[in-house]
Coordinates of C-alpha atoms and ligand atoms in Angstrom, one line a residue:
X1 CA 101.3 37.7 72.3
X2 CA 103.7 35.9 70.0
X3 CA 102.6 33.1 67.6
X4 CA 104.1 30.5 65.3
X5 CA 102.1 31.9 62.5
X6 CA 103.6 34.1 59.9
X7 CA 103.0 37.6 61.3
X8 CA 104.3 40.6 59.4
X9 CA 104.8 43.8 61.3
X10 CA 103.5 46.6 59.0
X11 CA 105.2 49.4 61.0
X12 CA 107.2 51.8 58.9
X13 CA 106.9 54.9 56.8
X14 CA 103.6 54.7 54.8
X15 CA 102.5 56.9 51.8
X16 CA 100.2 59.6 53.1
X17 CA 97.6 62.0 51.7
X18 CA 95.5 64.6 53.3
X19 CA 91.9 64.8 52.1
X20 CA 90.6 67.2 54.9
X21 CA 86.9 67.9 54.7
X22 CA 86.2 65.2 52.0
X23 CA 83.2 63.0 52.6
X24 CA 84.5 59.4 53.3
X25 CA 81.9 57.9 50.9
X26 CA 82.9 60.2 48.1
X27 CA 86.5 59.0 48.1
X28 CA 87.8 57.3 44.9
X29 CA 90.8 55.4 46.3
X30 CA 92.2 54.9 42.9
X31 CA 92.5 58.6 42.3
X32 CA 94.3 59.7 45.5
X33 CA 97.6 61.6 45.0
X34 CA 99.9 60.4 47.8
X35 CA 102.3 63.3 48.2
X36 CA 103.6 62.8 51.7
X37 CA 104.8 60.1 54.1
X38 CA 103.7 59.4 57.7
X39 CA 105.0 57.0 60.3
X40 CA 102.9 54.0 61.3
X41 CA 102.3 53.7 64.2
X42 CA 101.8 57.4 64.7
X43 CA 99.4 60.3 64.9
X44 CA 99.2 62.4 61.8
X45 CA 98.0 65.5 63.7
X46 CA 101.3 65.9 65.5
X47 CA 103.2 66.1 62.2
X48 CA 104.2 69.6 61.3
X49 CA 102.1 69.7 58.1
X50 CA 98.9 68.5 59.8
X51 CA 99.3 69.6 63.4
X52 CA 95.9 70.2 65.1
X53 CA 93.9 69.3 61.9
X54 CA 90.7 67.4 61.8
X55 CA 89.6 65.6 58.7
X56 CA 90.2 62.6 56.5
X57 CA 93.7 61.2 56.1
X58 CA 94.8 58.4 53.9
X59 CA 97.6 55.9 54.5
X60 CA 99.0 53.5 51.9
X61 CA 101.5 50.7 52.0
X62 CA 102.3 47.5 50.1
X63 CA 102.1 44.1 51.7
X64 CA 103.0 40.6 50.4
X65 CA 100.4 37.9 50.6
X66 CA 101.8 34.4 50.4
X67 CA 100.1 31.0 49.9
X68 CA 98.2 31.0 53.2
X69 CA 94.5 30.0 53.2
X70 CA 93.5 33.2 54.9
X71 CA 95.1 36.6 55.5
X72 CA 94.0 38.6 58.5
X73 CA 94.9 42.3 59.0
X74 CA 95.1 43.3 62.7
X75 CA 95.2 46.9 63.9
X76 CA 95.8 47.5 67.6
X77 CA 94.1 50.9 67.6
X78 CA 93.1 53.4 64.9
X79 CA 91.8 56.9 66.0
X80 CA 89.0 57.1 65.6
X81 CA 87.2 55.8 62.5
X82 CA 88.7 54.0 59.5
X83 CA 87.8 52.2 56.3
X84 CA 90.3 49.6 54.9
X85 CA 90.9 48.7 51.3
X86 CA 93.0 46.0 49.7
X87 CA 93.7 46.5 46.0
X88 CA 91.0 49.1 45.9
X89 CA 88.3 46.9 47.4
X90 CA 86.8 47.9 50.7
X91 CA 87.1 45.2 53.3
X92 CA 85.7 46.9 56.4
X93 CA 85.0 49.9 58.5
X94 CA 85.9 50.3 62.2
X95 CA 84.6 52.8 64.7
X96 CA 86.3 53.8 68.0
X97 CA 90.0 54.2 68.9
X98 CA 92.2 52.3 71.4
X99 CA 91.1 48.7 70.8
X100 CA 92.4 46.0 68.5
X101 CA 90.3 44.7 65.6
X102 CA 90.8 42.2 62.8
X103 CA 89.7 42.3 59.2
X104 CA 89.9 39.2 57.0
X105 CA 90.9 39.3 53.4
X106 CA 89.1 36.3 51.9
X107 CA 90.0 36.5 48.2
X108 CA 92.8 34.2 47.1
X109 CA 95.1 36.7 45.3
X110 CA 98.8 36.4 46.2
X111 CA 101.9 38.5 45.8
X112 CA 102.3 42.2 46.5
X113 CA 99.0 44.0 47.3
X114 CA 98.1 47.6 48.1
X115 CA 96.7 48.4 51.5
X116 CA 94.9 51.7 51.9
X117 CA 93.5 53.0 55.2
X118 CA 91.2 56.0 55.4
X119 CA 91.5 57.5 58.9
X120 CA 89.0 60.1 60.1
X121 CA 89.5 62.1 63.3
X122 CA 86.4 64.3 62.8
X123 CA 83.7 64.4 65.5
X124 CA 80.8 62.8 63.8
X125 CA 77.9 61.4 65.9
X126 CA 77.0 58.9 63.3
X127 CA 80.4 57.3 62.5
X128 CA 82.2 57.9 65.8
X129 CA 79.4 58.0 68.4
X130 CA 81.9 57.3 71.2
X131 CA 84.2 60.3 70.6
X132 CA 83.0 63.9 71.4
X133 CA 84.7 67.2 71.1
X134 CA 83.9 68.2 74.7
X135 CA 86.0 65.5 76.2
X136 CA 88.8 67.0 78.4
X137 CA 91.7 65.6 76.4
X138 CA 93.0 66.0 72.9
X139 CA 91.7 63.2 70.7
X140 CA 94.4 62.6 68.0
X141 CA 94.0 60.8 64.7
X142 CA 96.1 58.1 63.1
X143 CA 97.1 54.5 62.9
X144 CA 98.3 55.0 66.4
X145 CA 99.1 51.5 67.5
X146 CA 100.6 48.3 65.9
X147 CA 99.4 46.9 62.6
X148 CA 100.0 43.4 61.4
X149 CA 99.4 40.9 58.6
X150 CA 98.7 37.4 59.8
X151 CA 98.8 34.5 57.4
X152 CA 96.6 31.6 58.6
X153 CA 96.3 28.0 57.5
X154 CA 92.8 26.6 56.7
X155 CA 92.6 25.0 60.2
X156 CA 93.5 27.8 62.6
X157 CA 92.8 29.2 66.0
X158 CA 90.5 32.1 66.2
X159 CA 90.5 32.8 69.8
X160 CA 92.2 31.7 73.1
X161 CA 90.8 32.9 76.4
X162 CA 92.4 31.8 79.7
X163 CA 91.0 32.3 83.2
X164 CA 92.1 31.2 86.7
X165 CA 89.2 29.2 88.1
X166 CA 90.7 27.9 91.3
X167 CA 93.8 28.7 93.5
X168 CA 94.2 25.4 95.3
X169 CA 95.6 23.9 93.2
X170 CA 96.0 26.7 90.7
X171 CA 93.7 25.8 87.8
X172 CA 93.6 27.4 84.5
X173 CA 90.5 27.3 82.2
X174 CA 91.5 27.6 78.6
X175 CA 88.8 28.3 76.0
X176 CA 89.8 27.7 72.4
X177 CA 87.8 28.7 69.4
X178 CA 89.1 27.1 66.2
X179 CA 88.2 27.3 62.6
X180 CA 88.4 23.6 61.5
X181 CA 86.2 20.6 61.3
X182 CA 88.6 18.6 63.4
X183 CA 92.3 18.6 64.2
X184 CA 94.9 17.8 66.8
X185 CA 94.7 20.4 69.5
X186 CA 97.7 20.7 71.9
X187 CA 97.8 22.9 75.0
X188 CA 101.1 23.5 77.0
X189 CA 102.0 25.7 79.9
X190 CA 105.7 26.6 80.4
X191 CA 106.6 23.9 77.8
X192 CA 104.7 21.0 79.5
X193 CA 101.9 19.6 77.4
X194 CA 98.5 19.1 79.2
X195 CA 96.2 18.5 76.2
X196 CA 97.0 16.5 73.0
X197 CA 93.7 15.4 71.5
X198 CA 92.0 15.1 68.2
X199 CA 89.0 17.3 68.6
X200 CA 86.1 18.7 66.7
X201 CA 86.0 22.5 67.1
X202 CA 84.0 25.1 67.5
X203 CA 84.6 26.2 71.0
X204 CA 86.3 23.9 73.5
X205 CA 87.0 24.4 77.2
X206 CA 89.7 22.7 79.2
X207 CA 90.5 23.0 83.0
X208 CA 94.1 22.4 83.7
X209 CA 95.4 22.0 87.2
X210 CA 98.9 23.4 87.7
X211 CA 99.9 22.5 91.3
X212 CA 103.5 23.7 90.9
X213 CA 102.6 27.1 89.3
X214 CA 103.5 30.3 91.2
X215 CA 100.6 32.7 91.4
X216 CA 100.7 36.3 90.1
X217 CA 100.3 39.1 92.7
X218 CA 101.4 42.7 92.9
X219 CA 104.2 41.6 95.3
X220 CA 105.2 38.5 93.2
X221 CA 104.2 39.1 89.6
X222 CA 104.9 35.5 88.4
X223 CA 104.1 34.9 84.8
X224 CA 103.7 31.8 82.7
X225 CA 103.5 30.9 79.0
X226 CA 100.4 29.3 77.5
X227 CA 100.8 27.7 74.1
X228 CA 97.9 26.5 72.1
X229 CA 98.4 24.7 68.8
X230 CA 95.9 23.4 66.3
X231 CA 97.5 21.5 63.4
X232 CA 100.0 23.8 61.9
X233 CA 98.7 27.0 63.7
X234 CA 100.0 28.0 67.1
X235 CA 99.3 30.9 69.5
X236 CA 101.4 31.9 72.5
X237 CA 100.1 34.0 75.4
X238 CA 101.9 35.2 78.5
X239 CA 99.5 34.7 81.5
X240 CA 99.4 35.0 85.2
X241 CA 97.4 32.8 87.6
X242 CA 95.5 34.9 90.0
X243 CA 91.9 35.5 91.2
X244 CA 90.3 38.9 91.8
X245 CA 87.2 38.9 94.0
X246 CA 85.1 41.4 95.9
X247 CA 84.1 40.4 99.4
X248 CA 82.1 43.1 101.2
X249 CA 84.2 46.2 101.1
X250 CA 87.4 44.3 100.3
X251 CA 89.0 43.9 96.9
X252 CA 90.9 40.7 97.1
X253 CA 93.7 39.3 94.9
X254 CA 94.2 35.6 95.7
X255 CA 92.3 36.3 99.0
X256 CA 94.5 39.2 100.0
X257 CA 92.9 42.6 100.6
X258 CA 94.4 45.4 98.4
X259 CA 95.1 49.0 99.1
X260 CA 95.6 50.7 95.8
X261 CA 98.0 53.7 95.6
X262 CA 97.5 55.0 92.1
X263 CA 97.5 57.6 89.5
X264 CA 95.2 58.2 86.5
X265 CA 97.1 57.9 83.3
X266 CA 96.5 59.4 79.9
X267 CA 98.6 58.1 77.0
X268 CA 99.4 61.5 75.6
X269 CA 102.6 63.3 74.8
X270 CA 103.1 66.7 72.9
X271 CA 105.5 65.1 70.4
X272 CA 103.7 61.8 69.8
X273 CA 100.0 62.4 70.5
X274 CA 98.5 59.2 71.7
X275 CA 101.0 57.0 69.9
X276 CA 103.5 56.7 72.7
X277 CA 106.8 55.0 71.7
X278 CA 108.1 52.2 73.9
X279 CA 110.6 54.4 75.6
X280 CA 108.0 56.9 76.8
X281 CA 105.8 54.1 78.1
X282 CA 108.9 52.7 79.9
X283 CA 109.9 56.0 81.3
X284 CA 106.3 56.7 82.6
X285 CA 106.2 53.3 84.3
X286 CA 109.6 53.8 85.9
X287 CA 108.3 57.1 87.4
X288 CA 105.0 55.5 88.5
X289 CA 107.0 52.7 90.3
X290 CA 109.3 55.4 91.8
X291 CA 106.3 57.2 93.2
X292 CA 105.4 54.1 95.2
X293 CA 102.2 53.3 93.1
X294 CA 100.8 49.9 92.7
X295 CA 97.8 51.0 90.6
X296 CA 97.0 52.8 87.3
X297 CA 93.6 53.9 86.3
X298 CA 93.8 53.9 82.6
X299 CA 91.8 57.1 81.6
X300 CA 89.6 57.2 79.7
X301 CA 90.1 54.4 77.2
X302 CA 91.9 51.0 77.0
X303 CA 95.7 51.3 77.4
X304 CA 98.4 50.2 75.0
X305 CA 99.2 46.4 75.0
X306 CA 102.8 47.2 75.7
X307 CA 101.9 49.1 78.9
X308 CA 99.8 46.2 80.0
X309 CA 102.7 43.8 79.3
X310 CA 105.0 45.8 81.5
X311 CA 102.3 46.2 84.3
X312 CA 102.1 42.4 84.2
X313 CA 105.8 42.2 84.8
X314 CA 106.0 45.0 87.4
X315 CA 103.0 43.9 89.5
X316 CA 101.1 47.1 88.8
X317 CA 97.3 46.7 89.0
X318 CA 95.3 48.3 86.2
X319 CA 91.7 49.5 85.8
X320 CA 91.0 49.0 82.1
X321 CA 88.4 51.4 81.0
X322 CA 86.2 51.8 77.9
X323 CA 86.0 55.1 76.2
X324 CA 83.7 57.6 78.0
X325 CA 83.6 61.1 79.4
X326 CA 80.7 63.0 80.7
X327 CA 78.2 61.3 78.3
X328 CA 74.8 62.9 78.6
X329 CA 71.4 61.2 78.2
X330 CA 71.0 62.0 74.4
X331 CA 74.3 60.1 73.8
X332 CA 73.6 57.4 76.3
X333 CA 70.3 56.5 74.7
X334 CA 71.5 56.7 71.1
X335 CA 71.3 53.2 69.6
X336 CA 74.5 53.8 67.5
X337 CA 76.4 54.8 70.7
X338 CA 75.2 51.7 72.5
X339 CA 76.1 49.4 69.6
X340 CA 79.6 51.0 69.2
X341 CA 80.2 50.7 73.0
X342 CA 79.3 47.1 73.0
X343 CA 81.6 46.3 70.1
X344 CA 84.4 48.4 71.7
X345 CA 84.0 46.6 75.1
X346 CA 84.1 43.2 73.4
X347 CA 87.4 44.2 71.7
X348 CA 88.7 45.7 75.0
X349 CA 88.1 42.4 76.8
X350 CA 89.5 40.3 74.0
X351 CA 92.7 42.3 73.8
X352 CA 93.3 42.7 77.6
X353 CA 91.8 39.6 79.3
X354 CA 95.0 37.6 79.4
X355 CA 96.8 40.4 81.4
X356 CA 96.8 39.5 85.1
X357 CA 97.5 43.2 85.8
X358 CA 94.1 44.1 84.6
X359 CA 92.1 43.7 87.8
X360 CA 88.9 45.5 86.9
X361 CA 86.9 46.8 84.0
X362 CA 85.6 50.4 83.9
X363 CA 83.1 52.2 81.7
X364 CA 81.3 55.5 81.2
X365 CA 83.5 57.9 83.2
X366 CA 81.3 60.7 84.7
X367 CA 78.3 59.9 82.5
X368 CA 74.9 61.1 83.8
X369 CA 74.2 58.1 86.0
X370 CA 71.8 60.2 88.1
X371 CA 69.4 60.5 85.2
X372 CA 66.7 57.8 85.2
X373 CA 66.9 57.6 81.4
X374 CA 70.6 56.6 81.7
X375 CA 70.0 53.5 83.8
X376 CA 68.9 51.1 81.0
X377 CA 72.2 51.8 79.2
X378 CA 74.2 51.2 82.3
X379 CA 72.3 47.9 82.8
X380 CA 72.9 46.9 79.1
X381 CA 76.6 47.8 79.0
X382 CA 77.5 46.3 82.4
X383 CA 75.6 43.1 81.5
X384 CA 77.5 43.0 78.2
X385 CA 80.9 43.5 80.0
X386 CA 80.0 40.8 82.6
X387 CA 79.1 38.4 79.9
X388 CA 82.4 39.1 78.0
X389 CA 84.3 38.5 81.2
X390 CA 82.6 37.2 84.4
X391 CA 86.0 37.0 86.3
X392 CA 86.7 40.7 87.0
X393 CA 84.8 43.3 89.0
X394 CA 83.3 46.2 87.2
X395 CA 83.3 49.9 88.1
X396 CA 82.3 53.2 86.7
X397 CA 83.7 56.5 88.0
X398 CA 80.8 58.7 89.1
X399 CA 80.6 62.4 89.9
X400 CA 76.9 62.2 90.4
X401 CA 76.6 61.4 94.1
X402 CA 75.2 64.8 95.1
X403 CA 72.7 64.6 92.2
X404 CA 71.6 61.1 93.4
X405 CA 73.4 58.4 91.4
X406 CA 70.9 55.7 90.3
X407 CA 73.3 53.1 89.0
X408 CA 75.6 52.2 92.0
X409 CA 73.8 49.0 92.7
X410 CA 75.0 47.7 89.2
X411 CA 78.7 47.9 89.9
X412 CA 81.0 45.8 92.0
X413 CA 83.4 48.6 93.0
X414 CA 82.3 52.2 93.7
X415 CA 84.6 54.7 92.1
X416 CA 84.1 58.4 93.0
X417 CA 85.7 61.3 91.2
X418 CA 85.8 64.2 93.6
X419 CA 87.9 67.4 93.9
X420 CA 87.9 68.7 97.5
X421 CA 90.3 71.6 97.8
X422 CA 90.0 72.3 94.1
X423 CA 86.5 72.6 92.7
X424 CA 85.1 72.6 96.2
X425 CA 86.5 74.2 99.4
X426 CA 90.1 74.7 100.4
X427 CA 92.8 72.5 101.8
X428 CA 91.4 72.7 105.3
X429 CA 88.0 71.4 104.1
X430 CA 89.4 68.2 102.5
X431 CA 88.9 65.8 105.4
X432 CA 85.3 66.8 106.0
X433 CA 84.4 67.0 102.3
X434 CA 85.8 63.5 101.7
X435 CA 83.8 62.2 104.6
X436 CA 80.7 63.8 103.3
X437 CA 81.0 62.5 99.8
X438 CA 81.8 59.0 100.9
X439 CA 78.8 59.1 103.2
X440 CA 76.7 59.9 100.1
X441 CA 77.4 56.4 98.8
X442 CA 75.4 54.9 101.6
X443 CA 72.7 57.5 101.2
X444 CA 72.3 56.9 97.5
X445 CA 72.1 53.1 97.7
X446 CA 72.5 51.2 101.0
X447 CA 73.9 48.1 99.2
X448 CA 76.8 50.1 97.9
X449 CA 77.9 51.1 101.3
X450 CA 79.4 47.7 101.6
X451 CA 81.4 47.6 98.4
X452 CA 85.0 48.5 97.9
X453 CA 85.4 52.2 97.4
X454 CA 88.0 54.0 95.3
X455 CA 88.6 57.7 95.0
X456 CA 89.1 57.3 91.2
X457 CA 90.0 61.0 90.7
X458 CA 91.2 63.7 93.1
X459 CA 93.7 66.5 92.4
X460 CA 94.5 70.1 91.8
X461 CA 95.9 72.1 88.9
X462 CA 99.4 73.5 89.0
X463 CA 101.0 75.5 86.2
X464 CA 104.5 74.1 85.8
X465 CA 107.0 76.4 87.5
X466 CA 104.3 78.7 89.0
X467 CA 105.0 79.9 92.5
X468 CA 103.4 82.8 94.3
X469 CA 103.6 84.1 97.9
X470 CA 99.9 83.5 98.3
X471 CA 100.3 79.8 97.6
X472 CA 96.9 79.8 95.9
X473 CA 95.4 77.7 93.2
X474 CA 97.5 77.0 90.2
X475 CA 100.8 77.1 92.2
X476 CA 102.8 73.9 92.5
X477 CA 102.8 74.4 96.3
X478 CA 99.0 74.4 96.5
X479 CA 98.7 71.2 94.4
X480 CA 101.2 69.5 96.7
X481 CA 99.3 70.5 99.8
X482 CA 96.0 69.2 98.4
X483 CA 97.5 65.8 97.6
X484 CA 99.3 65.5 100.9
X485 CA 96.1 66.3 102.8
X486 CA 93.9 63.9 100.8
X487 CA 96.4 60.9 101.0
X488 CA 96.7 61.5 104.7
X489 CA 93.0 61.5 105.3
X490 CA 92.1 58.6 103.0
X491 CA 94.9 56.2 104.0
X492 CA 95.9 57.2 107.5
X493 CA 92.9 58.7 109.2
X494 CA 90.1 56.7 107.5
X495 CA 91.8 53.5 106.3
X496 CA 88.6 52.1 105.0
X497 CA 88.9 53.1 101.3
X498 CA 90.3 50.6 98.9
X499 CA 92.3 53.1 96.9
X500 CA 93.1 56.4 95.3
X501 CA 93.9 57.3 91.7
X502 CA 95.4 60.8 91.8
X503 CA 94.2 62.9 88.9
X504 CA 96.6 62.8 87.2
X505 CA 100.1 61.5 86.3
X506 CA 101.0 64.0 83.6
X507 CA 99.6 67.2 82.2
X508 CA 97.8 66.6 78.9
X509 CA 96.6 68.8 76.1
X510 CA 92.9 69.4 76.3
X511 CA 90.4 69.6 73.5
X512 CA 90.1 72.5 71.1
X513 CA 86.4 72.8 72.1
X514 CA 86.2 76.4 73.4
X515 CA 84.0 75.9 76.4
X516 CA 86.4 73.3 77.9
X517 CA 89.6 75.0 76.7
X518 CA 88.6 78.3 78.4
X519 CA 88.8 76.5 81.8
X520 CA 92.2 75.1 81.0
X521 CA 95.2 77.5 81.2
X522 CA 97.8 76.9 78.4
X523 CA 95.2 74.6 76.7
X524 CA 96.3 71.8 79.0
X525 CA 94.7 70.0 81.9
X526 CA 97.4 71.0 84.4
X527 CA 96.6 68.5 87.2
X528 CA 99.6 66.3 86.4
X529 CA 102.2 65.7 89.1
X530 CA 104.6 65.8 86.2
X531 CA 104.2 68.2 83.3
X532 CA 103.5 67.1 79.7
X533 CA 107.2 66.5 79.1
X534 CA 107.3 64.5 82.4
X535 CA 109.2 67.1 84.4
X536 CA 108.3 66.6 88.0
X537 CA 106.3 69.3 89.9
X538 CA 106.6 69.8 93.7
X539 CA 103.8 67.4 94.2
X540 CA 105.9 64.6 92.8
X541 CA 108.0 64.5 95.9
X542 CA 105.0 64.8 98.2
X543 CA 103.2 61.9 96.6
X544 CA 106.3 59.8 96.5
X545 CA 107.0 60.4 100.2
X546 CA 103.4 59.6 101.2
X547 CA 102.9 56.6 98.9
X548 CA 106.2 55.1 99.7
X549 CA 105.6 55.4 103.4
X550 CA 102.3 53.5 102.9
X551 CA 103.9 50.8 101.0
X552 CA 106.4 50.0 103.8
Ligands
ADA601 C1 86.9 64.8 85.5 C2 87.3 64.0 84.3 C3 88.8 64.2 84.0 C4 89.2 65.6 84.1 C5 88.9 66.1 85.5 C6 89.3 67.6 85.7 O1 86.8 64.3 86.7 O2 87.0 62.6 84.5 O3 89.0 63.7 82.7 O4 88.5 66.4 83.2 O5 87.5 66.1 85.7 O6 90.4 67.9 85.5 O7 88.4 68.4 86.1

């Protein structure tokens, strides 16, 4: 998003101090000795002095406040808890990584001011109830995404939401929330003005018919520019006109049934942690396109805004997922966890809703959806997500079918994580095992038998470079064979599944939590079809061949 407001990019080299085990509430920000520097955006725990450390880190920079009525700080993602200070005064706390949040500085002081951010990457059920040590990926700490200072006039726009509400003619619904008693509101699409009114605000909704506008689809990813101006404030969003709907077992984009050929993607790299530079994002997407994919399942948290921008342009569909991994009932029923998830989902939707590539929302990967006590939380969080965005289908990836999933009726798309040929049986068993697990959906809840179904994870581990005459588990050959057999069965033999997201695009460092780490040779989840430095394994060619053939 670009605006006509004064927006200062705060990226750069910030002062840095390591406070380690210090209790956040005991910190005297005036007494910190900043003896190092750290890049923003970046993860501090990949820097040589702090690699692999958990604790409290402090970042400091100086920013210039001008004569604007209001200054707003925006962070696109801080891992995974932070407290922000301006000139020594606390202005807010934020829990949970991977989503954008704003903090307003309401005092009137101008000139150069000191901005300090305490960043905590410790596992702490009270502060960071969504992040747990047992998750199967390394959870880095830092101001990992963009940070900005936005100068706003008295009358300004707080929020713009756009949705496609009809296709014939293409009709855009624009919701504007403004902070002003009254003002002149103007709305333009591709430079043509459709609204120019003196309005009273709060929240206003406009339906704009755009008969000439080209629709967005994976084959024709047409994009448009929406501009909303209120008095002297203006916001620009790039949008796509398209509708996503579920009709029985079909997932439709603009009425066309989709078959999703995908990979699960972690935003992780040994050199950058979760703060991927643009060139790594670009490189990953180039490979994903080369593989013949039209789908990314963002695992297991909302993806970087830059990645979503590029998916909009490339016509790659994305499942945008809230943070979650194997959450058990004690966590699922914890009021702090529920409150943090709700806030996180609101932020996820507000940051990603204008991306046409985001075609579904996901939540609670492999949580204990078979436990009756978990159901109320699924109901609450799915209702919250639906309320935040009624236009996209909702899914959660389950591995609880054999245990009797009790929540499938709540979702619009059934997503199954299953590993035939890896955790269960051998390559020869894959077709029958896939048939069996898919049949479980109907057995667990008849209504779900007629919903779109995605194999949201399936894969096999391969240690990069490992070959062996037995061609057994952990060899690159075995991994390639598993993926070939699964793709063949799902897309050629059965043809009734909506999609597959191979687990996973690249190898990723796993957690330091011993129980998980012991199951992960090298300390990595090795199921990538490229390794952690993106060097292709044998499976890359197998998947490329199979996916490309399907896309013809
Ligand atoms: C789960 C989980 C993934 C990964 C995978 C595996 O399905 O959702 O994050 O841990 O298992 O490799 O076993």
